[in-house]
PDB file of C-alpha atoms in Angstrom:
ATOM      1  CA  UNK A  17       0.038   0.002  -0.020  1.00 46.00           C
ATOM      2  CA  UNK A  18       2.862   2.384   0.854  1.00 44.00           C
ATOM      3  CA  UNK A  19       4.529   1.737  -2.602  1.00 46.00           C
ATOM      4  CA  UNK A  20       1.226   2.684  -4.300  1.00 44.00           C
ATOM      5  CA  UNK A  21       1.008   5.845  -2.369  1.00 42.00           C
ATOM      6  CA  UNK A  22       4.627   6.863  -3.116  1.00 40.00           C
ATOM      7  CA  UNK A  23       4.240   6.041  -6.764  1.00 42.00           C
ATOM      8  CA  UNK A  24       1.047   8.143  -7.004  1.00 45.00           C
ATOM      9  CA  UNK A  25       2.886  11.079  -5.325  1.00 38.00           C
ATOM     10  CA  UNK A  26       6.118  10.996  -7.505  1.00 41.00           C
ATOM     11  CA  UNK A  27       4.425  12.311 -10.720  1.00 46.00           C
ATOM     12  CA  UNK A  28       3.142  15.291  -8.731  1.00 41.00           C
ATOM     13  CA  UNK A  29       6.600  15.995  -7.350  1.00 39.00           C
ATOM     14  CA  UNK A  30       8.092  15.958 -10.913  1.00 39.00           C
ATOM     15  CA  UNK A  31       5.302  18.201 -12.207  1.00 40.00           C
ATOM     16  CA  UNK A  32       5.792  20.623  -9.208  1.00 41.00           C
ATOM     17  CA  UNK A  33       9.550  20.710  -9.927  1.00 44.00           C
ATOM     18  CA  UNK A  34       9.032  21.562 -13.589  1.00 40.00           C
ATOM     19  CA  UNK A  35       6.646  24.399 -12.696  1.00 41.00           C
ATOM     20  CA  UNK A  36       9.227  25.799 -10.303  1.00 38.00           C
ATOM     21  CA  UNK A  37      11.803  25.857 -13.020  1.00 38.00           C
ATOM     22  CA  UNK A  38       9.462  27.657 -15.444  1.00 46.00           C
ATOM     23  CA  UNK A  39       8.708  30.122 -12.674  1.00 44.00           C
ATOM     24  CA  UNK A  40      12.467  30.932 -12.309  1.00 39.00           C
ATOM     25  CA  UNK A  41      12.639  31.484 -16.023  1.00 44.00           C
ATOM     26  CA  UNK A  42       9.742  33.950 -15.843  1.00 51.00           C
ATOM     27  CA  UNK A  43      11.540  35.885 -13.063  1.00 52.00           C
ATOM     28  CA  UNK A  44      14.538  36.638 -15.393  1.00 65.00           C
ATOM     29  CA  UNK A  45      14.337  40.265 -16.005  1.00 82.00           C
ATOM     30  CA  UNK A  46      15.451  41.051 -19.643  1.00 89.00           C
ATOM     31  CA  UNK A  47      15.179  44.811 -20.347  1.00 93.00           C
ATOM     32  CA  UNK A  48      13.305  45.913 -23.417  1.00 94.00           C
ATOM     33  CA  UNK A  49      15.953  48.466 -24.288  1.00 97.00           C
ATOM     34  CA  UNK A  50      19.598  48.775 -23.610  1.00 97.00           C
ATOM     35  CA  UNK A  51      22.261  51.321 -24.639  1.00 97.00           C
ATOM     36  CA  UNK A  52      25.906  50.597 -25.118  1.00 98.00           C
ATOM     37  CA  UNK A  53      28.879  52.523 -26.566  1.00 98.00           C
ATOM     38  CA  UNK A  54      31.021  51.416 -29.459  1.00 98.00           C
ATOM     39  CA  UNK A  55      33.591  48.674 -28.214  1.00 98.00           C
ATOM     40  CA  UNK A  56      31.855  48.477 -24.880  1.00 98.00           C
ATOM     41  CA  UNK A  57      29.666  45.567 -23.605  1.00 97.00           C
ATOM     42  CA  UNK A  58      26.693  44.962 -21.426  1.00 97.00           C
ATOM     43  CA  UNK A  59      25.480  41.616 -20.150  1.00 95.00           C
ATOM     44  CA  UNK A  60      21.810  40.672 -20.151  1.00 93.00           C
ATOM     45  CA  UNK A  61      22.577  37.931 -17.649  1.00 89.00           C
ATOM     46  CA  UNK A  62      20.606  35.169 -19.264  1.00 89.00           C
ATOM     47  CA  UNK A  63      22.215  32.209 -20.921  1.00 89.00           C
ATOM     48  CA  UNK A  64      20.392  31.251 -24.139  1.00 90.00           C
ATOM     49  CA  UNK A  65      21.289  30.924 -27.745  1.00 94.00           C
ATOM     50  CA  UNK A  66      21.011  34.668 -28.633  1.00 96.00           C
ATOM     51  CA  UNK A  67      21.196  36.198 -32.071  1.00 97.00           C
ATOM     52  CA  UNK A  68      21.413  39.776 -33.328  1.00 97.00           C
ATOM     53  CA  UNK A  69      19.421  41.378 -36.216  1.00 97.00           C
ATOM     54  CA  UNK A  70      22.624  43.211 -37.366  1.00 97.00           C
ATOM     55  CA  UNK A  71      26.074  42.128 -36.398  1.00 97.00           C
ATOM     56  CA  UNK A  72      27.578  45.346 -37.812  1.00 98.00           C
ATOM     57  CA  UNK A  73      25.878  47.262 -35.082  1.00 98.00           C
ATOM     58  CA  UNK A  74      26.065  44.919 -32.157  1.00 98.00           C
ATOM     59  CA  UNK A  75      27.209  41.382 -31.515  1.00 98.00           C
ATOM     60  CA  UNK A  76      25.818  39.028 -28.789  1.00 97.00           C
ATOM     61  CA  UNK A  77      27.082  35.912 -27.289  1.00 96.00           C
ATOM     62  CA  UNK A  78      25.050  32.900 -25.906  1.00 93.00           C
ATOM     63  CA  UNK A  79      25.530  34.185 -22.468  1.00 91.00           C
ATOM     64  CA  UNK A  80      23.857  37.447 -23.223  1.00 94.00           C
ATOM     65  CA  UNK A  81      26.911  39.603 -23.585  1.00 96.00           C
ATOM     66  CA  UNK A  82      26.174  42.435 -26.049  1.00 97.00           C
ATOM     67  CA  UNK A  83      29.059  44.350 -27.591  1.00 98.00           C
ATOM     68  CA  UNK A  84      28.641  47.598 -29.511  1.00 98.00           C
ATOM     69  CA  UNK A  85      30.433  47.595 -32.954  1.00 98.00           C
ATOM     70  CA  UNK A  86      29.099  50.622 -34.775  1.00 98.00           C
ATOM     71  CA  UNK A  87      26.618  53.417 -34.118  1.00 98.00           C
ATOM     72  CA  UNK A  88      23.093  52.440 -34.845  1.00 98.00           C
ATOM     73  CA  UNK A  89      20.198  50.273 -33.553  1.00 98.00           C
ATOM     74  CA  UNK A  90      19.324  46.605 -33.836  1.00 98.00           C
ATOM     75  CA  UNK A  91      17.561  43.890 -31.972  1.00 98.00           C
ATOM     76  CA  UNK A  92      18.919  40.827 -30.096  1.00 97.00           C
ATOM     77  CA  UNK A  93      16.648  37.950 -29.305  1.00 95.00           C
ATOM     78  CA  UNK A  94      16.503  34.435 -28.017  1.00 93.00           C
ATOM     79  CA  UNK A  95      13.619  31.943 -27.915  1.00 90.00           C
ATOM     80  CA  UNK A  96      12.193  33.546 -24.796  1.00 87.00           C
ATOM     81  CA  UNK A  97      13.004  37.281 -24.992  1.00 92.00           C
ATOM     82  CA  UNK A  98      14.120  40.133 -27.183  1.00 94.00           C
ATOM     83  CA  UNK A  99      15.912  43.421 -26.499  1.00 96.00           C
ATOM     84  CA  UNK A 100      16.266  46.606 -28.495  1.00 98.00           C
ATOM     85  CA  UNK A 101      19.979  47.684 -28.576  1.00 98.00           C
ATOM     86  CA  UNK A 102      21.180  51.321 -29.288  1.00 98.00           C
ATOM     87  CA  UNK A 103      24.847  51.707 -29.905  1.00 98.00           C
ATOM     88  CA  UNK A 104      26.186  55.246 -29.323  1.00 98.00           C
ATOM     89  CA  UNK A 105      29.483  56.857 -30.332  1.00 98.00           C
ATOM     90  CA  UNK A 106      32.608  57.426 -28.293  1.00 98.00           C
ATOM     91  CA  UNK A 107      33.547  60.283 -30.564  1.00 98.00           C
ATOM     92  CA  UNK A 108      31.515  62.978 -32.269  1.00 98.00           C
ATOM     93  CA  UNK A 109      33.379  65.703 -34.153  1.00 98.00           C
ATOM     94  CA  UNK A 110      30.479  66.972 -36.242  1.00 98.00           C
ATOM     95  CA  UNK A 111      26.799  66.427 -36.947  1.00 97.00           C
ATOM     96  CA  UNK A 112      26.356  63.932 -39.887  1.00 96.00           C
ATOM     97  CA  UNK A 113      25.007  65.657 -43.160  1.00 96.00           C
ATOM     98  CA  UNK A 114      21.657  64.603 -44.603  1.00 96.00           C
ATOM     99  CA  UNK A 115      21.925  61.248 -46.365  1.00 95.00           C
ATOM    100  CA  UNK A 116      18.409  61.443 -48.085  1.00 95.00           C
ATOM    101  CA  UNK A 117      19.859  60.993 -51.570  1.00 91.00           C
ATOM    102  CA  UNK A 118      17.248  61.491 -54.327  1.00 93.00           C
ATOM    103  CA  UNK A 119      15.430  64.422 -52.713  1.00 96.00           C
ATOM    104  CA  UNK A 120      15.054  67.468 -54.933  1.00 97.00           C
ATOM    105  CA  UNK A 121      17.156  70.649 -54.526  1.00 96.00           C
ATOM    106  CA  UNK A 122      13.964  72.479 -53.471  1.00 96.00           C
ATOM    107  CA  UNK A 123      13.307  69.913 -50.680  1.00 97.00           C
ATOM    108  CA  UNK A 124      16.965  70.194 -49.574  1.00 97.00           C
ATOM    109  CA  UNK A 125      16.729  73.898 -49.301  1.00 97.00           C
ATOM    110  CA  UNK A 126      13.411  73.714 -47.509  1.00 97.00           C
ATOM    111  CA  UNK A 127      15.096  71.608 -44.766  1.00 96.00           C
ATOM    112  CA  UNK A 128      18.533  73.304 -44.646  1.00 96.00           C
ATOM    113  CA  UNK A 129      17.586  76.781 -45.709  1.00 96.00           C
ATOM    114  CA  UNK A 130      19.373  78.880 -48.332  1.00 97.00           C
ATOM    115  CA  UNK A 131      23.083  77.846 -48.807  1.00 96.00           C
ATOM    116  CA  UNK A 132      25.746  80.224 -47.575  1.00 96.00           C
ATOM    117  CA  UNK A 133      27.669  79.505 -50.732  1.00 93.00           C
ATOM    118  CA  UNK A 134      26.937  77.808 -54.067  1.00 91.00           C
ATOM    119  CA  UNK A 135      29.497  76.690 -56.638  1.00 85.00           C
ATOM    120  CA  UNK A 136      28.380  74.622 -59.711  1.00 84.00           C
ATOM    121  CA  UNK A 137      26.364  71.709 -58.509  1.00 88.00           C
ATOM    122  CA  UNK A 138      27.426  71.988 -54.857  1.00 92.00           C
ATOM    123  CA  UNK A 139      25.556  73.808 -52.099  1.00 95.00           C
ATOM    124  CA  UNK A 140      27.738  74.843 -49.093  1.00 94.00           C
ATOM    125  CA  UNK A 141      26.448  75.627 -45.597  1.00 97.00           C
ATOM    126  CA  UNK A 142      28.504  77.075 -42.742  1.00 97.00           C
ATOM    127  CA  UNK A 143      28.217  74.923 -39.592  1.00 97.00           C
ATOM    128  CA  UNK A 144      29.737  77.147 -36.945  1.00 97.00           C
ATOM    129  CA  UNK A 145      32.038  74.113 -36.061  1.00 98.00           C
ATOM    130  CA  UNK A 146      35.689  75.114 -36.114  1.00 97.00           C
ATOM    131  CA  UNK A 147      36.774  71.553 -36.814  1.00 98.00           C
ATOM    132  CA  UNK A 148      34.225  71.041 -39.639  1.00 97.00           C
ATOM    133  CA  UNK A 149      33.375  74.456 -41.003  1.00 96.00           C
ATOM    134  CA  UNK A 150      31.365  73.378 -44.074  1.00 95.00           C
ATOM    135  CA  UNK A 151      28.584  70.892 -44.849  1.00 96.00           C
ATOM    136  CA  UNK A 152      28.128  70.382 -48.618  1.00 94.00           C
ATOM    137  CA  UNK A 153      25.520  68.794 -50.945  1.00 95.00           C
ATOM    138  CA  UNK A 154      26.107  67.790 -54.603  1.00 92.00           C
ATOM    139  CA  UNK A 155      23.056  68.153 -56.834  1.00 93.00           C
ATOM    140  CA  UNK A 156      22.778  66.352 -60.082  1.00 91.00           C
ATOM    141  CA  UNK A 157      19.810  66.473 -62.315  1.00 93.00           C
ATOM    142  CA  UNK A 158      17.995  68.493 -59.642  1.00 94.00           C
ATOM    143  CA  UNK A 159      18.415  65.705 -57.007  1.00 95.00           C
ATOM    144  CA  UNK A 160      20.776  65.132 -54.099  1.00 95.00           C
ATOM    145  CA  UNK A 161      23.502  62.758 -55.254  1.00 92.00           C
ATOM    146  CA  UNK A 162      26.083  62.992 -52.420  1.00 92.00           C
ATOM    147  CA  UNK A 163      26.766  64.799 -49.179  1.00 94.00           C
ATOM    148  CA  UNK A 164      30.065  65.939 -47.634  1.00 94.00           C
ATOM    149  CA  UNK A 165      31.909  67.639 -44.809  1.00 95.00           C
ATOM    150  CA  UNK A 166      34.997  69.812 -44.825  1.00 95.00           C
ATOM    151  CA  UNK A 167      37.278  68.883 -42.037  1.00 97.00           C
ATOM    152  CA  UNK A 168      40.474  70.774 -41.069  1.00 97.00           C
ATOM    153  CA  UNK A 169      43.549  68.589 -41.292  1.00 96.00           C
ATOM    154  CA  UNK A 170      44.521  69.505 -37.759  1.00 97.00           C
ATOM    155  CA  UNK A 171      41.602  67.346 -36.641  1.00 98.00           C
ATOM    156  CA  UNK A 172      42.597  64.282 -38.580  1.00 97.00           C
ATOM    157  CA  UNK A 173      42.835  61.954 -35.549  1.00 97.00           C
ATOM    158  CA  UNK A 174      39.369  63.010 -34.309  1.00 98.00           C
ATOM    159  CA  UNK A 175      37.955  62.749 -37.782  1.00 98.00           C
ATOM    160  CA  UNK A 176      39.222  59.201 -37.998  1.00 97.00           C
ATOM    161  CA  UNK A 177      37.641  58.338 -34.519  1.00 98.00           C
ATOM    162  CA  UNK A 178      34.421  59.881 -35.631  1.00 98.00           C
ATOM    163  CA  UNK A 179      34.096  57.917 -38.934  1.00 98.00           C
ATOM    164  CA  UNK A 180      35.241  54.560 -37.539  1.00 98.00           C
ATOM    165  CA  UNK A 181      32.656  54.723 -34.718  1.00 98.00           C
ATOM    166  CA  UNK A 182      30.116  54.620 -37.492  1.00 98.00           C
ATOM    167  CA  UNK A 183      31.595  52.998 -40.591  1.00 98.00           C
ATOM    168  CA  UNK A 184      34.091  50.181 -41.313  1.00 97.00           C
ATOM    169  CA  UNK A 185      37.433  50.908 -42.909  1.00 96.00           C
ATOM    170  CA  UNK A 186      37.543  49.122 -46.276  1.00 93.00           C
ATOM    171  CA  UNK A 187      40.612  50.104 -48.211  1.00 90.00           C
ATOM    172  CA  UNK A 188      42.997  52.880 -49.190  1.00 90.00           C
ATOM    173  CA  UNK A 189      43.752  53.579 -52.858  1.00 84.00           C
ATOM    174  CA  UNK A 190      44.903  56.511 -54.853  1.00 75.00           C
ATOM    175  CA  UNK A 191      45.061  59.022 -51.924  1.00 83.00           C
ATOM    176  CA  UNK A 192      41.489  58.190 -50.821  1.00 90.00           C
ATOM    177  CA  UNK A 193      40.261  56.272 -47.758  1.00 93.00           C
ATOM    178  CA  UNK A 194      37.139  54.250 -48.166  1.00 92.00           C
ATOM    179  CA  UNK A 195      34.656  53.280 -45.440  1.00 95.00           C
ATOM    180  CA  UNK A 196      31.272  51.583 -45.613  1.00 95.00           C
ATOM    181  CA  UNK A 197      28.216  50.770 -43.468  1.00 97.00           C
ATOM    182  CA  UNK A 198      29.036  46.995 -43.701  1.00 96.00           C
ATOM    183  CA  UNK A 199      31.989  44.751 -43.190  1.00 96.00           C
ATOM    184  CA  UNK A 200      32.152  44.087 -46.894  1.00 92.00           C
ATOM    185  CA  UNK A 201      31.245  46.214 -49.973  1.00 88.00           C
ATOM    186  CA  UNK A 202      28.904  43.582 -51.308  1.00 88.00           C
ATOM    187  CA  UNK A 203      26.584  44.214 -48.183  1.00 92.00           C
ATOM    188  CA  UNK A 204      27.138  48.044 -48.090  1.00 93.00           C
ATOM    189  CA  UNK A 205      24.544  50.708 -48.991  1.00 93.00           C
ATOM    190  CA  UNK A 206      26.612  53.741 -47.897  1.00 94.00           C
ATOM    191  CA  UNK A 207      30.194  54.468 -48.925  1.00 92.00           C
ATOM    192  CA  UNK A 208      32.277  57.194 -47.214  1.00 94.00           C
ATOM    193  CA  UNK A 209      35.296  58.548 -49.103  1.00 92.00           C
ATOM    194  CA  UNK A 210      37.897  60.709 -47.325  1.00 94.00           C
ATOM    195  CA  UNK A 211      40.465  62.666 -49.396  1.00 91.00           C
ATOM    196  CA  UNK A 212      43.032  65.235 -48.414  1.00 91.00           C
ATOM    197  CA  UNK A 213      43.169  68.538 -50.324  1.00 88.00           C
ATOM    198  CA  UNK A 214      46.266  69.431 -52.467  1.00 84.00           C
ATOM    199  CA  UNK A 215      47.480  71.879 -49.988  1.00 88.00           C
ATOM    200  CA  UNK A 216      46.931  69.441 -47.098  1.00 89.00           C
ATOM    201  CA  UNK A 217      44.819  72.060 -45.201  1.00 93.00           C
ATOM    202  CA  UNK A 218      41.651  70.078 -44.979  1.00 93.00           C
ATOM    203  CA  UNK A 219      39.871  66.736 -45.657  1.00 95.00           C
ATOM    204  CA  UNK A 220      36.792  66.258 -47.659  1.00 92.00           C
ATOM    205  CA  UNK A 221      34.668  63.467 -46.290  1.00 95.00           C
ATOM    206  CA  UNK A 222      31.985  62.539 -48.818  1.00 93.00           C
ATOM    207  CA  UNK A 223      28.992  60.289 -48.222  1.00 95.00           C
ATOM    208  CA  UNK A 224      27.169  58.585 -51.038  1.00 91.00           C
ATOM    209  CA  UNK A 225      25.155  55.497 -52.037  1.00 89.00           C
ATOM    210  CA  UNK A 226      27.542  52.594 -52.730  1.00 85.00           C
ATOM    211  CA  UNK A 227      28.276  51.670 -56.343  1.00 76.00           C
ATOM    212  CA  UNK A 228      30.902  49.235 -57.595  1.00 70.00           C
ATOM    213  CA  UNK A 229      32.046  52.043 -60.022  1.00 63.00           C
ATOM    214  CA  UNK A 230      35.000  53.481 -57.948  1.00 57.00           C
ATOM    215  CA  UNK A 231      35.759  56.046 -60.652  1.00 58.00           C
ATOM    216  CA  UNK A 232      32.271  57.498 -60.043  1.00 58.00           C
ATOM    217  CA  UNK A 233      32.894  57.878 -56.350  1.00 60.00           C
ATOM    218  CA  UNK A 234      36.245  59.537 -56.693  1.00 59.00           C
ATOM    219  CA  UNK A 235      34.935  61.879 -59.392  1.00 65.00           C
ATOM    220  CA  UNK A 236      32.354  63.129 -56.903  1.00 63.00           C
ATOM    221  CA  UNK A 237      35.078  63.873 -54.390  1.00 65.00           C
ATOM    222  CA  UNK A 238      37.096  65.750 -57.073  1.00 66.00           C
ATOM    223  CA  UNK A 239      34.071  67.742 -58.007  1.00 66.00           C
ATOM    224  CA  UNK A 240      33.410  68.675 -54.364  1.00 65.00           C
ATOM    225  CA  UNK A 241      37.065  69.623 -53.818  1.00 64.00           C
ATOM    226  CA  UNK A 242      37.017  71.930 -56.832  1.00 66.00           C
ATOM    227  CA  UNK A 243      33.890  73.605 -55.575  1.00 61.00           C
ATOM    228  CA  UNK A 244      35.602  74.240 -52.176  1.00 59.00           C
ATOM    229  CA  UNK A 245      38.570  75.790 -53.925  1.00 61.00           C
ATOM    230  CA  UNK A 246      36.360  78.047 -56.006  1.00 59.00           C
ATOM    231  CA  UNK A 247      34.530  79.301 -52.835  1.00 53.00           C
ATOM    232  CA  UNK A 248      37.561  79.844 -50.603  1.00 56.00           C
TER     233      UNK A 248
END
């Protein structure tokens, strides 16, 4: 009789034990949102197979350790939870220019106001930033084709820190440095090209949509450089 009673109780004990485990999982507090700086980490404290929606922005390990890689936002998730991740910069030298390529010249002016200077296809705006005195927009066929910043060469180190917080260095060729918003060009949608002026007084940092035609990208930089020289 005792054996029968013990056997009848055993399933109840097992069920109760499982329920307790599930309750412990429910008590794990995964935040809905976290913020982390580039090259810094934060631990969610929950061991599960985690995955990230964008490894260029942030990586995550199976023990819930999130590491910021580049400025931006993404989501990490496991089978039981998800968390929105915002990666912020360690260095900010200037405010990024508008990257809404394809908007009309009129729409650009409606957002930015009348340019302080205009040379050929390039509209130039004074920023009030001693390190980055001009913000520029290249208009082709009445639409925005590329954007740029003029950075004084005395701020080269700070400029490099600013860009690499946000973009990945890709290669250097023919006096131009190339960065992208992906680890490989095949996955990139934005290309950033930095070139030093002939007199070495300033850098032009140009932002444009990625195209496999490198000559097209460098010609845009050259055109902006010429416009700067005409306006100086």
